[in-house]
Amino acid sequence: MSLSRVLAQALFPRYCACCQCPIAHAALCTPCLEALPLFFPEEGNLLLRADIQSQFSLPDCDGLIACGWYHGVLKRWLCDLKLRQRRHAAALLRQVIAYQWQHYCTEQVPDVDAAIIIPLPWPRLINRGFNQVMQTWGSVLNDQLPILPVLSKRMTPTQQTLDRRARLYNQRQAFTLASALTGRRILLVDDVITTGATINAAAQLCRRAGATQIWACATCLTPA
Ligand SMILES: [Zn+2]
C-alpha cells in the first residue's frame, strides 16, 4: 500500500455505511453488500417474473434488469443523492451497481452493445447540477459499453402528480433521439422505474430508430 494511502487512512478512516466496521476502500463492507436485498441476476430477465411483468408496462423493451426494490437503504441513498446532493450516497450506489452489474454480466444478461442514459431536461440538469443516473451508472458502464449521448428530454409536468394514463401521454412527446441506432442492442438506463412509462417511451423511440434489442435497466423498481 502506498504511503499516501496509509496516511489518508490514518487521517480519514473509512467505515462501512451499514455496520460501521472499518474498511479500506469501499463504502460498504463485503458482508453488508452481500446482505442487501437485491434481485438475483441468476433469474435473468426480470420481465419473466409474473409479479414484475404485471406491474410494469414495458411493451417496447426486450428485457429488464435492476438492483432492487425502491425501499429501505436503496431508497434512502437514492433520495440522499438526488434531493440532498450527498456524494457519499453516490459512492454507495456505485458500489451496489458495480456489484450487481458484474453478476448480471456473469449470467450473460443483458445482450447489449451500447448504453443510453435517460437524460434530465436541461433546466432540471442546470438546477440540480448533475444527472444522478450518469453519476452512478456512468463510471460502472463506461469501461464496458459505449455510452451514446443521443437522447434528450424536454421539460414535462412532474410524473409524480400524474396518473398512469397521463404519464404515458406526458412521456410520449418528451424525448428526442439525435441519431439512427440501426442494428444496435441498447441498454436504456434510469434510476427508478415507477410504471415504465418514461423508459418505455425512450425504448419506443430507439426501436423506431432501428435498435434490434432494447433492455431497460434501473437502480430500483418501485414496489406496488
Ligand atoms: Zn458493513
Tab-separated table of C-alpha atoms and ligand atoms in Angstrom:
chain	number	residue	atom	x	y	z
A	1	MET	CA	0.000	0.000	0.000
A	2	SER	CA	1.349	3.423	-0.890
A	3	LEU	CA	2.449	5.849	1.808
A	4	SER	CA	-0.168	8.376	0.724
A	5	ARG	CA	-2.934	5.772	1.094
A	6	VAL	CA	-1.661	4.734	4.551
A	7	LEU	CA	-1.628	8.396	5.597
A	8	ALA	CA	-5.067	9.038	4.125
A	9	GLN	CA	-6.473	6.050	6.021
A	10	ALA	CA	-4.863	7.170	9.276
A	11	LEU	CA	-6.142	10.733	8.897
A	12	PHE	CA	-9.556	9.957	7.383
A	13	PRO	CA	-10.554	6.442	8.424
A	14	ARG	CA	-13.443	4.916	6.450
A	15	TYR	CA	-16.288	2.957	7.942
A	16	CYS	CA	-18.931	0.767	6.378
A	17	ALA	CA	-22.140	2.816	5.983
A	18	CYS	CA	-24.245	-0.067	7.331
A	19	CYS	CA	-22.326	-1.762	10.174
A	20	GLN	CA	-19.684	0.928	10.906
A	21	CYS	CA	-16.797	-1.555	10.765
A	22	PRO	CA	-13.523	-0.028	9.479
A	23	ILE	CA	-12.938	-0.654	5.767
A	24	ALA	CA	-10.116	0.165	3.384
A	25	HIS	CA	-11.505	1.312	0.043
A	26	ALA	CA	-15.217	0.955	-0.457
A	27	ALA	CA	-18.337	2.499	1.063
A	28	LEU	CA	-19.800	-0.805	2.269
A	29	CYS	CA	-18.066	-3.893	3.689
A	30	THR	CA	-18.478	-7.125	1.715
A	31	PRO	CA	-20.859	-8.868	4.196
A	32	CYS	CA	-23.170	-5.806	4.229
A	33	LEU	CA	-23.055	-5.568	0.426
A	34	GLU	CA	-23.900	-9.256	0.079
A	35	ALA	CA	-26.734	-8.947	2.617
A	36	LEU	CA	-28.578	-6.211	0.675
A	37	PRO	CA	-31.992	-7.333	-0.626
A	38	LEU	CA	-31.042	-7.210	-4.316
A	39	PHE	CA	-32.663	-9.041	-7.221
A	40	PHE	CA	-30.949	-12.295	-8.174
A	41	PRO	CA	-29.123	-11.897	-11.524
A	42	GLU	CA	-29.448	-15.701	-11.878
A	43	GLU	CA	-33.134	-15.025	-12.575
A	44	GLY	CA	-32.059	-13.186	-15.740
A	45	ASN	CA	-34.691	-11.041	-17.424
A	46	LEU	CA	-36.952	-9.616	-14.695
A	47	LEU	CA	-39.837	-9.301	-17.183
A	48	LEU	CA	-40.115	-13.094	-16.995
A	49	ARG	CA	-41.281	-12.704	-13.377
A	50	ALA	CA	-45.092	-12.620	-13.322
A	51	ASP	CA	-45.273	-10.049	-10.495
A	52	ILE	CA	-42.932	-7.650	-12.311
A	53	GLN	CA	-44.459	-8.158	-15.752
A	54	SER	CA	-47.938	-7.378	-14.429
A	55	GLN	CA	-46.786	-4.237	-12.640
A	56	PHE	CA	-44.577	-2.531	-15.231
A	57	SER	CA	-45.670	-1.642	-18.723
A	58	LEU	CA	-42.606	-2.160	-20.951
A	59	PRO	CA	-44.007	-3.444	-24.271
A	60	ASP	CA	-41.117	-1.956	-26.280
A	61	CYS	CA	-38.407	-3.496	-24.082
A	62	ASP	CA	-36.988	-6.983	-24.650
A	63	GLY	CA	-35.808	-7.307	-21.096
A	64	LEU	CA	-35.344	-5.651	-17.712
A	65	ILE	CA	-32.587	-5.712	-15.125
A	66	ALA	CA	-32.369	-3.807	-11.837
A	67	CYS	CA	-30.574	-3.752	-8.494
A	68	GLY	CA	-33.557	-3.954	-6.147
A	69	TRP	CA	-36.894	-2.552	-4.990
A	70	TYR	CA	-37.196	1.149	-4.217
A	71	HIS	CA	-37.329	0.896	-0.424
A	72	GLY	CA	-35.014	0.586	2.587
A	73	VAL	CA	-31.427	1.735	2.174
A	74	LEU	CA	-31.568	1.842	-1.637
A	75	LYS	CA	-34.425	4.365	-1.458
A	76	ARG	CA	-32.618	6.367	1.228
A	77	TRP	CA	-29.358	6.533	-0.739
A	78	LEU	CA	-31.152	7.490	-3.978
A	79	CYS	CA	-33.015	10.280	-2.153
A	80	ASP	CA	-29.801	11.412	-0.420
A	81	LEU	CA	-28.111	11.723	-3.811
A	82	LYS	CA	-30.945	13.223	-5.837
A	83	LEU	CA	-32.532	15.575	-3.314
A	84	ARG	CA	-29.663	16.351	-0.909
A	85	GLN	CA	-26.651	16.041	-3.241
A	86	ARG	CA	-24.812	13.753	-0.782
A	87	ARG	CA	-21.668	12.489	-2.520
A	88	HIS	CA	-21.340	9.559	-0.140
A	89	ALA	CA	-24.685	8.257	-1.410
A	90	ALA	CA	-23.264	8.235	-4.954
A	91	ALA	CA	-20.296	6.134	-3.759
A	92	LEU	CA	-22.637	3.680	-2.019
A	93	LEU	CA	-24.875	3.342	-5.069
A	94	ARG	CA	-21.912	2.942	-7.428
A	95	GLN	CA	-20.631	0.077	-5.301
A	96	VAL	CA	-24.049	-1.647	-5.313
A	97	ILE	CA	-24.478	-1.075	-9.069
A	98	ALA	CA	-20.967	-2.368	-9.889
A	99	TYR	CA	-21.619	-5.480	-7.777
A	100	GLN	CA	-24.997	-6.165	-9.401
A	101	TRP	CA	-23.790	-5.354	-12.952
A	102	GLN	CA	-20.849	-7.730	-12.577
A	103	HIS	CA	-23.246	-10.515	-11.544
A	104	TYR	CA	-25.548	-9.820	-14.479
A	105	CYS	CA	-22.520	-9.943	-16.834
A	106	THR	CA	-21.522	-13.317	-15.344
A	107	GLU	CA	-25.027	-14.551	-16.234
A	108	GLN	CA	-24.556	-13.043	-19.738
A	109	VAL	CA	-27.597	-10.820	-19.239
A	110	PRO	CA	-28.369	-8.447	-20.901
A	111	ASP	CA	-27.317	-8.883	-24.553
A	112	VAL	CA	-26.399	-5.265	-25.445
A	113	ASP	CA	-23.622	-3.374	-27.241
A	114	ALA	CA	-24.234	0.219	-26.096
A	115	ALA	CA	-25.905	2.134	-23.284
A	116	ILE	CA	-28.103	5.215	-23.298
A	117	ILE	CA	-28.599	7.035	-20.002
A	118	ILE	CA	-32.059	8.586	-19.583
A	119	PRO	CA	-31.277	12.327	-19.645
A	120	LEU	CA	-32.683	15.114	-17.488
A	121	PRO	CA	-34.304	18.066	-19.247
A	122	TRP	CA	-31.768	20.922	-19.488
A	123	PRO	CA	-33.476	23.217	-16.910
A	124	ARG	CA	-33.542	20.382	-14.370
A	125	LEU	CA	-29.925	19.436	-15.099
A	126	ILE	CA	-28.779	23.025	-14.613
A	127	ASN	CA	-30.818	23.327	-11.429
A	128	ARG	CA	-29.530	20.068	-9.905
A	129	GLY	CA	-26.018	20.351	-11.341
A	130	PHE	CA	-25.723	16.668	-12.259
A	131	ASN	CA	-27.641	13.715	-13.676
A	132	GLN	CA	-27.848	11.184	-10.836
A	133	VAL	CA	-28.114	8.288	-13.318
A	134	MET	CA	-24.890	9.296	-15.086
A	135	GLN	CA	-23.182	9.859	-11.739
A	136	THR	CA	-23.949	6.336	-10.556
A	137	TRP	CA	-24.144	4.131	-13.680
A	138	GLY	CA	-21.787	6.181	-15.873
A	139	SER	CA	-18.484	5.106	-14.354
A	140	VAL	CA	-19.638	1.494	-13.869
A	141	LEU	CA	-20.670	1.045	-17.520
A	142	ASN	CA	-18.010	3.269	-19.031
A	143	ASP	CA	-15.304	0.586	-19.108
A	144	GLN	CA	-17.545	-1.964	-20.754
A	145	LEU	CA	-20.062	-0.288	-23.035
A	146	PRO	CA	-20.042	2.891	-25.124
A	147	ILE	CA	-22.495	5.384	-23.617
A	148	LEU	CA	-24.260	7.104	-26.510
A	149	PRO	CA	-25.175	10.767	-25.856
A	150	VAL	CA	-28.016	10.735	-28.378
A	151	LEU	CA	-31.150	11.169	-26.279
A	152	SER	CA	-32.505	14.477	-24.993
A	153	LYS	CA	-35.584	15.273	-22.979
A	154	ARG	CA	-37.920	18.231	-22.894
A	155	MET	CA	-39.391	19.644	-19.674
A	156	THR	CA	-42.731	17.959	-18.915
A	157	PRO	CA	-45.022	18.173	-15.863
A	158	THR	CA	-43.524	16.158	-12.994
A	159	GLN	CA	-44.538	12.490	-13.236
A	160	GLN	CA	-45.438	12.057	-9.563
A	161	THR	CA	-48.597	14.171	-9.849
A	162	LEU	CA	-49.966	12.219	-12.812
A	163	ASP	CA	-51.993	9.036	-13.087
A	164	ARG	CA	-50.834	6.177	-15.324
A	165	ARG	CA	-52.657	7.371	-18.450
A	166	ALA	CA	-51.426	10.936	-18.065
A	167	ARG	CA	-47.856	9.673	-17.552
A	168	LEU	CA	-47.975	7.768	-20.823
A	169	TYR	CA	-49.213	10.838	-22.692
A	170	ASN	CA	-46.701	13.040	-20.895
A	171	GLN	CA	-43.752	10.834	-21.782
A	172	ARG	CA	-44.709	10.053	-25.368
A	173	GLN	CA	-43.701	13.515	-26.543
A	174	ALA	CA	-40.836	14.073	-24.107
A	175	PHE	CA	-37.802	12.516	-25.827
A	176	THR	CA	-35.797	13.360	-28.938
A	177	LEU	CA	-33.232	10.997	-30.438
A	178	ALA	CA	-30.353	12.568	-32.369
A	179	SER	CA	-29.113	9.609	-34.398
A	180	ALA	CA	-30.069	6.316	-36.029
A	181	LEU	CA	-29.498	3.142	-33.982
A	182	THR	CA	-29.631	0.650	-36.846
A	183	GLY	CA	-28.816	-2.836	-35.623
A	184	ARG	CA	-27.773	-1.626	-32.145
A	185	ARG	CA	-28.550	-3.555	-28.971
A	186	ILE	CA	-29.299	-0.868	-26.420
A	187	LEU	CA	-29.288	-0.766	-22.619
A	188	LEU	CA	-31.556	2.098	-21.508
A	189	VAL	CA	-30.603	3.170	-18.001
A	190	ASP	CA	-32.659	5.099	-15.416
A	191	ASP	CA	-32.557	5.408	-11.626
A	192	VAL	CA	-36.129	4.446	-10.662
A	193	ILE	CA	-38.843	2.792	-12.756
A	194	THR	CA	-42.297	3.505	-11.313
A	195	THR	CA	-44.734	2.463	-14.054
A	196	GLY	CA	-42.384	2.008	-17.004
A	197	ALA	CA	-43.917	4.945	-18.956
A	198	THR	CA	-40.720	7.020	-19.121
A	199	ILE	CA	-38.286	4.288	-20.095
A	200	ASN	CA	-40.764	2.680	-22.499
A	201	ALA	CA	-41.279	5.982	-24.318
A	202	ALA	CA	-37.494	6.124	-24.842
A	203	ALA	CA	-37.469	2.443	-25.887
A	204	GLN	CA	-40.180	3.120	-28.468
A	205	LEU	CA	-38.035	5.855	-29.971
A	206	CYS	CA	-34.936	3.600	-30.054
A	207	ARG	CA	-36.976	0.868	-31.737
A	208	ARG	CA	-38.157	3.285	-34.424
A	209	ALA	CA	-34.517	4.390	-34.906
A	210	GLY	CA	-33.515	0.828	-35.791
A	211	ALA	CA	-32.375	-0.760	-32.499
A	212	THR	CA	-32.865	-4.525	-32.612
A	213	GLN	CA	-32.668	-5.201	-28.840
A	214	ILE	CA	-33.665	-2.845	-26.041
A	215	TRP	CA	-33.142	-3.669	-22.391
A	216	ALA	CA	-34.474	-1.449	-19.634
A	217	CYS	CA	-32.180	-1.086	-16.659
A	218	ALA	CA	-32.741	0.702	-13.352
A	219	THR	CA	-31.188	1.078	-9.948
A	220	CYS	CA	-34.615	0.436	-8.393
A	221	LEU	CA	-38.164	-0.627	-9.238
A	222	THR	CA	-40.966	0.998	-7.248
A	223	PRO	CA	-42.887	-1.702	-5.375
A	224	ALA	CA	-46.685	-1.918	-5.927
B	1	ZN	ZN	-20.746	-3.454	6.934
